[in-house]
Coordinates of C-alpha atoms in Angstrom, one line a residue:
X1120 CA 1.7 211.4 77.6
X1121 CA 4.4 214.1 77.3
X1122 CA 5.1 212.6 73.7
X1123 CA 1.7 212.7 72.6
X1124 CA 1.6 216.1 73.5
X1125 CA 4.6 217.2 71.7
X1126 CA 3.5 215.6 69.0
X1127 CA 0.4 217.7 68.9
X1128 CA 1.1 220.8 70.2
X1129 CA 5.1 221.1 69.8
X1130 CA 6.8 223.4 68.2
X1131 CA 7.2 221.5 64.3
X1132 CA 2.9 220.7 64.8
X1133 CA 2.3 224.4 65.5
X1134 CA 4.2 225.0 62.3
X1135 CA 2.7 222.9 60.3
X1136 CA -0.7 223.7 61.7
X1137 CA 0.4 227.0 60.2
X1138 CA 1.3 226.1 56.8
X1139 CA -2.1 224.7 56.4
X1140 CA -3.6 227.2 57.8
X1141 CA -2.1 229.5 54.9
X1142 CA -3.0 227.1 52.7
X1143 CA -6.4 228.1 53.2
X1144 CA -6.2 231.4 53.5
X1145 CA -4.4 231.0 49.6
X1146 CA -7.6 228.7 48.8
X1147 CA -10.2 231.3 49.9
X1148 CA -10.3 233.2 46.1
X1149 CA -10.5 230.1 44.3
X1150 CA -13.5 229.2 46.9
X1151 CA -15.2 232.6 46.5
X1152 CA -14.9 232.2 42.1
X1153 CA -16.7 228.9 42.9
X1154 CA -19.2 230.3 45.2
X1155 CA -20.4 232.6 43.0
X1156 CA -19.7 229.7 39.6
X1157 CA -22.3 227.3 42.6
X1158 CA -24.4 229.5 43.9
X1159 CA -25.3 230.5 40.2
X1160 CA -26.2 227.3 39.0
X1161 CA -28.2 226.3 42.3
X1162 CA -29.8 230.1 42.5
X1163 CA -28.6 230.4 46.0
X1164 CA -28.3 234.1 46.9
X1165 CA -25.6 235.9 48.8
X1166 CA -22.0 234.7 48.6
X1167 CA -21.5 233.8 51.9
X1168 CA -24.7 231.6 51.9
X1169 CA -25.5 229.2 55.1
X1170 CA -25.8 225.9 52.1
X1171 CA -23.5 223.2 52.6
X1172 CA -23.9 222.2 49.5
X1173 CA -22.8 225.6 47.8
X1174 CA -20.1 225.2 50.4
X1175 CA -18.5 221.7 49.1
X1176 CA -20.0 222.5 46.0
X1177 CA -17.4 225.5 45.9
X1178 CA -14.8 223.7 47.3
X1179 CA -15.0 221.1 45.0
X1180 CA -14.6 223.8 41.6
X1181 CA -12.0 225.5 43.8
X1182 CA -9.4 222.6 43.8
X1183 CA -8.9 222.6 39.6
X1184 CA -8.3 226.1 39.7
X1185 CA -5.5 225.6 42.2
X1186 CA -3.7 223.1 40.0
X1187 CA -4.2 225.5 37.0
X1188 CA -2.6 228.2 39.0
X1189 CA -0.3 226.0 40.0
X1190 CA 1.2 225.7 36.3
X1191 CA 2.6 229.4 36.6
X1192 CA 6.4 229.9 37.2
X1193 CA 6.1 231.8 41.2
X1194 CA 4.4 228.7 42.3
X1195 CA 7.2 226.3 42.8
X1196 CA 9.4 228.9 44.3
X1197 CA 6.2 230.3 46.7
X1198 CA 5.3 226.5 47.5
X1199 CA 8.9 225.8 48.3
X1200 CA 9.6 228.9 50.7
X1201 CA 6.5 228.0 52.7
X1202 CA 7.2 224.6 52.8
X1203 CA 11.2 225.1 54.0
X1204 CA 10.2 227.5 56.8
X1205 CA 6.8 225.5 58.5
X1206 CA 7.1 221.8 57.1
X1207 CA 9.8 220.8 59.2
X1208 CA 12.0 218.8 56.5
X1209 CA 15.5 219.6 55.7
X1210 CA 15.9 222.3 52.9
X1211 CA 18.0 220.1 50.8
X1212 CA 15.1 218.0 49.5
X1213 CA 13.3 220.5 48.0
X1214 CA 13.8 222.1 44.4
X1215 CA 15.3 225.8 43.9
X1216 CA 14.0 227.8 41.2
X1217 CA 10.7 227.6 38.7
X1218 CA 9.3 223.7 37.6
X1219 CA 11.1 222.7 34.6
X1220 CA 8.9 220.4 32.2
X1221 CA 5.7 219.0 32.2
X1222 CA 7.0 216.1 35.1
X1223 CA 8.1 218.8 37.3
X1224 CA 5.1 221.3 36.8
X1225 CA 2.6 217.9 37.1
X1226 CA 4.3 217.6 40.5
X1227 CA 4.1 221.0 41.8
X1228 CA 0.6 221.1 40.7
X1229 CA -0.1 218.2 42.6
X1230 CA 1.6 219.7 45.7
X1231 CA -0.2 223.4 45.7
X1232 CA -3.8 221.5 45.0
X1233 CA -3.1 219.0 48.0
X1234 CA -1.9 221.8 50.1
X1235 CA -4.8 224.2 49.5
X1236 CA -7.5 221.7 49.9
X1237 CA -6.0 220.3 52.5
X1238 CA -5.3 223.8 53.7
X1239 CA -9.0 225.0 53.3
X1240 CA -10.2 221.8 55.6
X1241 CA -8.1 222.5 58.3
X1242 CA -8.6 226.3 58.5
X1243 CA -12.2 226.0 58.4
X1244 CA -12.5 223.2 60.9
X1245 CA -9.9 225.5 62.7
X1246 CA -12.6 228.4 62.6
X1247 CA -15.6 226.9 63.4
X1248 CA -14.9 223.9 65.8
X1249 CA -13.2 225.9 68.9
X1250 CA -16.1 228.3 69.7
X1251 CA -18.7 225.4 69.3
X1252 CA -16.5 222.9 71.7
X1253 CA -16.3 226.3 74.2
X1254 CA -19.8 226.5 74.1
X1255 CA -20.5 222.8 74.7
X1256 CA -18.0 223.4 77.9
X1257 CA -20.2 226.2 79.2
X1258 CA -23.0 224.6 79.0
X1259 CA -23.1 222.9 82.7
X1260 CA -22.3 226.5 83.8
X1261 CA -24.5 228.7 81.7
X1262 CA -28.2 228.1 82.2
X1263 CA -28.5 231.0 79.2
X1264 CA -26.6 229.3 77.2
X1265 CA -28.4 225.7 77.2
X1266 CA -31.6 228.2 77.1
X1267 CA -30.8 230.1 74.0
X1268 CA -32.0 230.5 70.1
X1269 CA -28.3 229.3 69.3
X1270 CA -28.4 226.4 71.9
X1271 CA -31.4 225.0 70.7
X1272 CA -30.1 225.3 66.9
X1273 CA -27.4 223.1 67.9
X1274 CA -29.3 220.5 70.1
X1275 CA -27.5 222.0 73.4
X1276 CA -30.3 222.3 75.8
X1277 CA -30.4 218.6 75.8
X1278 CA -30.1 217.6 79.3
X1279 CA -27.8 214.9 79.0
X1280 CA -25.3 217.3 78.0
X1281 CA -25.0 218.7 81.5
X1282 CA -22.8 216.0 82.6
X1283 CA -21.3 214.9 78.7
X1284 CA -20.5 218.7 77.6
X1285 CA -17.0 219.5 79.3
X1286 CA -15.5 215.8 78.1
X1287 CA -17.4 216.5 75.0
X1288 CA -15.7 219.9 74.1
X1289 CA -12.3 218.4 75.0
X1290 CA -12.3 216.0 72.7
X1291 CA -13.7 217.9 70.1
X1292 CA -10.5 220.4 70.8
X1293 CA -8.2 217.0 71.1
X1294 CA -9.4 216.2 67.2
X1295 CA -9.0 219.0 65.6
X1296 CA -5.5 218.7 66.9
X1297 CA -4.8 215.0 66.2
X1298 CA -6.3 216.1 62.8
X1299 CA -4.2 219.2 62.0
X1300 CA -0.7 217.1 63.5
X1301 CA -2.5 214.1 61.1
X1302 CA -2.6 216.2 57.9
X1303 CA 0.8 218.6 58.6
X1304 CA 2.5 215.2 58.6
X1305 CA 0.9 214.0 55.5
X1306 CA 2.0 216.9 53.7
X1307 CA 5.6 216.7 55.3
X1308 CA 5.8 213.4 53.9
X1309 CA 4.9 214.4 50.3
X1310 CA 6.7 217.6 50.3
X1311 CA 10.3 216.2 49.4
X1312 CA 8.4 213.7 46.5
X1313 CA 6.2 216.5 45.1
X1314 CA 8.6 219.3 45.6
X1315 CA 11.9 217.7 45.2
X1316 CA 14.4 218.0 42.8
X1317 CA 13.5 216.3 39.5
X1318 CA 16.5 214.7 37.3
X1319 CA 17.1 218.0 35.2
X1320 CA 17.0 219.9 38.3
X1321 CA 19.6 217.4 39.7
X1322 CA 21.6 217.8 36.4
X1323 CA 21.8 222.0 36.4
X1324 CA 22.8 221.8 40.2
X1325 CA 25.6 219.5 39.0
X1326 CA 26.6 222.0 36.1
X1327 CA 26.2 224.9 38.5
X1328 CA 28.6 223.1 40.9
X1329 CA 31.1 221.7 38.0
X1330 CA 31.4 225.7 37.3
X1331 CA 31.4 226.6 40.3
X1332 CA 34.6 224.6 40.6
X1333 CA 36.0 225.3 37.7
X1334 CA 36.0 229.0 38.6
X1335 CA 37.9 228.4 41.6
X1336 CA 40.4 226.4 39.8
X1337 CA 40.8 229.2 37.4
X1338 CA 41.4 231.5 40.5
X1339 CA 43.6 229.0 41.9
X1340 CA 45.7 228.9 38.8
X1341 CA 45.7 232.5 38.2
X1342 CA 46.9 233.4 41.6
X1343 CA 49.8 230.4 42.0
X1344 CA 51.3 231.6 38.8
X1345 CA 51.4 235.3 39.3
X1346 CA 52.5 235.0 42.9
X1347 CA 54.3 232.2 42.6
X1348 CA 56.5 233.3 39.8
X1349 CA 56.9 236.9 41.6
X1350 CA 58.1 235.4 45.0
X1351 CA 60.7 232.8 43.6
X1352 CA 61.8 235.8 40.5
X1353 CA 62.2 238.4 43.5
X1354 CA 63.6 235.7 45.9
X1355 CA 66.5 234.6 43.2
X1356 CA 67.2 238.1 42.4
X1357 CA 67.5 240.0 46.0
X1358 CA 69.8 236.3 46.9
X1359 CA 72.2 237.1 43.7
X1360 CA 72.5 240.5 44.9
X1361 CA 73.4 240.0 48.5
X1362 CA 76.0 237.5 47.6
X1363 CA 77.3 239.8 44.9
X1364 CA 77.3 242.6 47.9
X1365 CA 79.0 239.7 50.3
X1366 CA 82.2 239.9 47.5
X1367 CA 83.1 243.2 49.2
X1368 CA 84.8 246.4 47.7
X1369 CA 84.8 244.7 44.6
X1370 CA 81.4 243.7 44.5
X1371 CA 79.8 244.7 41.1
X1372 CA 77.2 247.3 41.4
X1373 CA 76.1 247.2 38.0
X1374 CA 74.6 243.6 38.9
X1375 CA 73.1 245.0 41.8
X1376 CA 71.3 247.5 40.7
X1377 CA 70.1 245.3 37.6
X1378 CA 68.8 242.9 40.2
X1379 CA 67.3 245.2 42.5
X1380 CA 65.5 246.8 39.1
X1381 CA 64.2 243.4 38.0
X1382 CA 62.5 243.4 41.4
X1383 CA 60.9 246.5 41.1
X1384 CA 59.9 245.8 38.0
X1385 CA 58.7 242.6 38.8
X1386 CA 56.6 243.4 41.9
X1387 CA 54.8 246.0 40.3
X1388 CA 54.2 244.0 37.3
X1389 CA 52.6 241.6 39.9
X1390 CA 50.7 244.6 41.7
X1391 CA 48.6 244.8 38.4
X1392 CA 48.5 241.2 38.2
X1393 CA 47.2 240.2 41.5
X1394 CA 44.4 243.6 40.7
X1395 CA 43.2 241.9 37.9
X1396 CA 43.0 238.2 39.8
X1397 CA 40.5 239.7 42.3
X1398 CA 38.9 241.7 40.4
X1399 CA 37.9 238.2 38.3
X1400 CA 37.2 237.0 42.1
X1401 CA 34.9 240.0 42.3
X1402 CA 32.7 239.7 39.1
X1403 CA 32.8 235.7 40.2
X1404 CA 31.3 237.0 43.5
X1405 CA 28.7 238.9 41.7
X1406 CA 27.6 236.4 39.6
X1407 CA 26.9 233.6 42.1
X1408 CA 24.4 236.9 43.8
X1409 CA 22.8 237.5 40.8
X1410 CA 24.6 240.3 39.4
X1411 CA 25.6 240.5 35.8
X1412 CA 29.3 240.1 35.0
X1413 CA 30.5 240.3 31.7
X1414 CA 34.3 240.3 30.1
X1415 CA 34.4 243.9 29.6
X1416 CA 31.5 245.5 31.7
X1417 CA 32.0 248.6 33.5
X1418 CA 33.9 248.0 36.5
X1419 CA 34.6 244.5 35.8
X1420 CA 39.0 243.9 34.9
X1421 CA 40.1 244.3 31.6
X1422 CA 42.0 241.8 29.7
X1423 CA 45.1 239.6 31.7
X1424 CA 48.6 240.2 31.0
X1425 CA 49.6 238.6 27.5
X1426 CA 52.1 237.9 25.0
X1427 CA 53.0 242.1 24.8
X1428 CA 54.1 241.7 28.2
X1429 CA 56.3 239.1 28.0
X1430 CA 59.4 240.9 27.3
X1431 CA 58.7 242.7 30.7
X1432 CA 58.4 239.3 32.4
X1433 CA 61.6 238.0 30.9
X1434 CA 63.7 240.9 32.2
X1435 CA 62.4 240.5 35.4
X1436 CA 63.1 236.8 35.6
X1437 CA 67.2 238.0 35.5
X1438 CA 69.6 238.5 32.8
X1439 CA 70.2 234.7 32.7
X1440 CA 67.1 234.3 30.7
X1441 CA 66.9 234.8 26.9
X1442 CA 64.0 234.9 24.6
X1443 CA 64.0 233.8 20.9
X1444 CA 60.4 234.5 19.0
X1445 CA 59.7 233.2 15.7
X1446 CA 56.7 234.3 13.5
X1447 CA 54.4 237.3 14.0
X1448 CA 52.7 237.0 17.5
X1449 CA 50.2 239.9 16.3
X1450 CA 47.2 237.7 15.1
X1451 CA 47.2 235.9 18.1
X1452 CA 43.9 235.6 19.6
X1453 CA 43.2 237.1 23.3
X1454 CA 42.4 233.6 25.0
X1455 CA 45.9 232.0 23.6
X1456 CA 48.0 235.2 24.4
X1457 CA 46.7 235.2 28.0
X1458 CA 47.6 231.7 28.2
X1459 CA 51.1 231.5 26.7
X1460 CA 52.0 234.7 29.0
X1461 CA 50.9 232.1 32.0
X1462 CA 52.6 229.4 30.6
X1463 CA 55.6 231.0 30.2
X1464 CA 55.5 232.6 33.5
X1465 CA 55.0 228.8 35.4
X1466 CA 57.8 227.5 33.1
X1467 CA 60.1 230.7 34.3
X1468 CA 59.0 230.1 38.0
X1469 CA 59.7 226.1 37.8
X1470 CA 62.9 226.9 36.2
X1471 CA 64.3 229.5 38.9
X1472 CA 63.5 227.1 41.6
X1473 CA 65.2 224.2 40.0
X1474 CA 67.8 225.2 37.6
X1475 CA 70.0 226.8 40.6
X1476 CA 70.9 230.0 38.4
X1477 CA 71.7 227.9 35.1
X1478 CA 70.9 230.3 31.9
X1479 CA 67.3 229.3 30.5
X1480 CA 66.1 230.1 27.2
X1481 CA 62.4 230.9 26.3
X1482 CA 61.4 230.2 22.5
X1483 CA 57.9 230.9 20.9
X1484 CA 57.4 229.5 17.3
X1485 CA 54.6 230.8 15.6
X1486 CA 55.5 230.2 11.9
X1487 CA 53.7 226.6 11.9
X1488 CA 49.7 225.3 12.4
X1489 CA 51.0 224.2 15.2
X1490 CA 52.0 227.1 18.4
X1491 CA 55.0 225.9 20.1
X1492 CA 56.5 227.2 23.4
X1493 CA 59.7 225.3 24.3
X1494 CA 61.8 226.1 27.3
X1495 CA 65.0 224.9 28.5
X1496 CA 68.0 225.1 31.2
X1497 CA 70.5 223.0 32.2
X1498 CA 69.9 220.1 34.9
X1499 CA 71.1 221.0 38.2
X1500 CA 74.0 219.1 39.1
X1501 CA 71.4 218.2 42.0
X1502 CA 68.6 217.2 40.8
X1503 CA 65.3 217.6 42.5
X1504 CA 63.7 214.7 44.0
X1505 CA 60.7 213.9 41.5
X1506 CA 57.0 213.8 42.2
X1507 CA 54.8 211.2 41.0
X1508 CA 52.3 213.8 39.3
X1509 CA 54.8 216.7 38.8
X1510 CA 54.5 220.2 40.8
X1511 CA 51.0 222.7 40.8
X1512 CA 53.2 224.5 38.3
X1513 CA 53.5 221.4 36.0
X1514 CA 50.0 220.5 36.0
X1515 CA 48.3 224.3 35.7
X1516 CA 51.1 224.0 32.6
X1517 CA 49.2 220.8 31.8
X1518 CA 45.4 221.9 32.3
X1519 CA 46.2 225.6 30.4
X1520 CA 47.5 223.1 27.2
X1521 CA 44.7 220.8 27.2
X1522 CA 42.1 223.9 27.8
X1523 CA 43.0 225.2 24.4
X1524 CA 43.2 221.7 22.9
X1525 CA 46.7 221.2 22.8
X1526 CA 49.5 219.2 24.7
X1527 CA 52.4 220.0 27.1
X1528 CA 55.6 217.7 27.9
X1529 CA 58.1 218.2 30.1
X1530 CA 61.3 216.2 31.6
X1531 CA 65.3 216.2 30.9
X1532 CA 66.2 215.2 27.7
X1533 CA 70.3 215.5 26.0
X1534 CA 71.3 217.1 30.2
X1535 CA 68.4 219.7 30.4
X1536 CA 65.5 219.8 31.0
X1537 CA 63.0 220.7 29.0
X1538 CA 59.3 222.3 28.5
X1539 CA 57.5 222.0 24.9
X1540 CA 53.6 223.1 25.4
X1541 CA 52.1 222.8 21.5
X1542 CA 48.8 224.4 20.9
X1543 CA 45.9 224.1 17.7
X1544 CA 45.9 227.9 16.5

């Protein structure tokens, strides 16, 4: 008994009960245009006329307006916002966004017309049926009642309703609930089918969510490289200068104060760096709300560090490292200079954590078709224990080469070990 009742009255039928019930109230100008369309060909008078006839009649013109209506953009989106908040189904079966393609728009047609119509039924019965079964529950109470213009209209001064009213009236009330639970959970089945996603909608949610992901690699890969290479550059030069200090009177100050430049240098360098990162993170942010975020707009980062910064990062790295560049580097374009910088920057980080202070040298050949970046230092006498698929720094090396087309190797070769990242210009 309690289920039955829930499953009338609860909480998700009330709801539903709801949605219909604006479903109706979104029928009534479509049923007013074919009142008057009706009552014109029929030459009843007055709008509101007492015909049942103009009535259905209406009705029945109303429910191809609603699925022309239906074709506009807003209605998917309206029909979807209504349906997520009363229908009671989860809100990842329905569609975001307006009906793409004649499929899609068919479907949401199909959905507004059922829901209306539907809608309309349900709030009318809703309307009229409750005072009439409250009358027919007076009426053993309420000699007036049986007795009047309106209870003779409707048959009620019949005596056998005297003892048949109050039953009467409570099932009349019990029906129009079974049949508004009945109907909500008609259109609750339909909902997901008619306002679900269709196969391009399932395809942009996939791009969306492929670029989505792509963005945070970018992120990823911007942030592990300028950080990265900061903490291990900083960490190797403040070590060389405490053990140069450790020597005593004799320590060379020189070297000291070289290192401790190269840090300073280096962590503002990375200051800048790590601004521009989040502000990318920010415009990201913006975008996914709605906001426009281009390259250059206002307030949005300028261009990352590039190739005209790389003498800056190569001092920083120590005086161990020495750079060799062959060619103009001028007509560069943007995208490639950004990613060379980064490039170099991983292959400088991987180096200082590996090559155990061995001198490395950086070498950009630009004479050729072909861009090469080639990097080298001496094996440790210990090497590091391998990975099956390299470090992060190894494979953001590998994914910034294969980005611009191009191809990166890397591995010891003649006692070093060696980095060559070629790149299409």
């Amino acid at each position: 008994m309690r289920r039955c009742a829930v499953a009338l009255l609860g909480q998700r039928a009330r709801r539903r009960w709801l949605h219909l019930i604006v479903g109706g109230a979104l029928f009534m100008p479509f049923w007013m245009v074919g009142s008057v369309v009706v009552g014109a060909l029929l030459g009843a008078g007055g709008l509101f006329t007492g015909s049942l006839a103009v009535q259905f009649g209406a009705y029945a013109v109303g429910l191809p307006l609603v699925a022309v209506a239906a074709l506009f953009p807003l209605a998917r989106p309206m029909s979807v916002a209504a349906a997520r908040a009363l229908c009671g189904v989860p809100a990842d079966r329905y569609a975001d966004g307006p009906a793409q393609g004649p499929a899609a728009r068919a479907r949401t047609a199909g959905w507004f017309t059922l829901h209306l119509g539907a809608g309309a039924l349900v709030s009318g019965a809703t309307l009229a049926l409750p005072p009439f079964a409250v009358s027919v529950m007076a009426l053993p109470f309420s000699p007036a009642l049986r007795e009047s213009e309106l209870g003779r209209l409707w048959g009620l001064d019949r005596p056998w309703w005297s003892w048949a009213a109050l039953p009467a009236g409570l099932l009349m009330l019990l029906a129009l609930a079974a049949a508004a639970a009945g109907t909500g959970a008609l259109l609750a089945l339909q909902a997901p089918r008619l306002l679900g996603p269709s196969p391009a909608d399932r395809l942009a949610a996939a791009e969306r969510r492929a670029a989505e992901a792509e963005s945070r690699n970018r992120l990823a890969r911007e942030l592990h490289d300028s950080v990265g290479h900061a903490l291990s550059a900083v960490t190797l030069q403040a070590g060389a200068a405490r053990r140069v200090l450790d020597g005593g009177a004799g320590a060379d100050l020189a070297f000291v104060r070289e290192a401790l430049t190269a840090i300073e240098e280096t962590t503002r360098r990375t200051v800048g760096e790590l601004d521009w990162v989040l502000g990318l993170l920010r415009q990201d942010a913006q975008a996914g709300e709605g906001g426009e975020a281009g390259e250059s707009g206002a307030g949005g980062p300028g261009p990352g560090p590039g190739l005209d910064a790389l003498e800056s990062l190569v001092r920083g790295a120590g005086p161990k490292v020495a750079l060799t560049v062959s060619g103009d580097l001028a007509p560069v374009p943007e995208a490639l200079s950004r990613e060379a910088y980064r490039i170099v920057q991983e292959g400088l980080t991987n180096a200082a954590r590996h090559a155990g202070g061995e001198p490395v040298s950086v070498r950009l050949d630009a004479r050729t078709e072909e861009w090469e970046i080639s990097m080298e230092n001496p094996l440790p006498a210990r090497p590091p224990v391998a990975r099956p698929n390299g470090g992060r720094g190894l494979r953001g090396i590998g994914e910034r080469a294969r980005l611009l087309g191009g191809t990166a190797e890397a591995g010891p070769a003649d006692g070093v070990w060696r980095l060559v990242v070629r790149i299409p210009r």
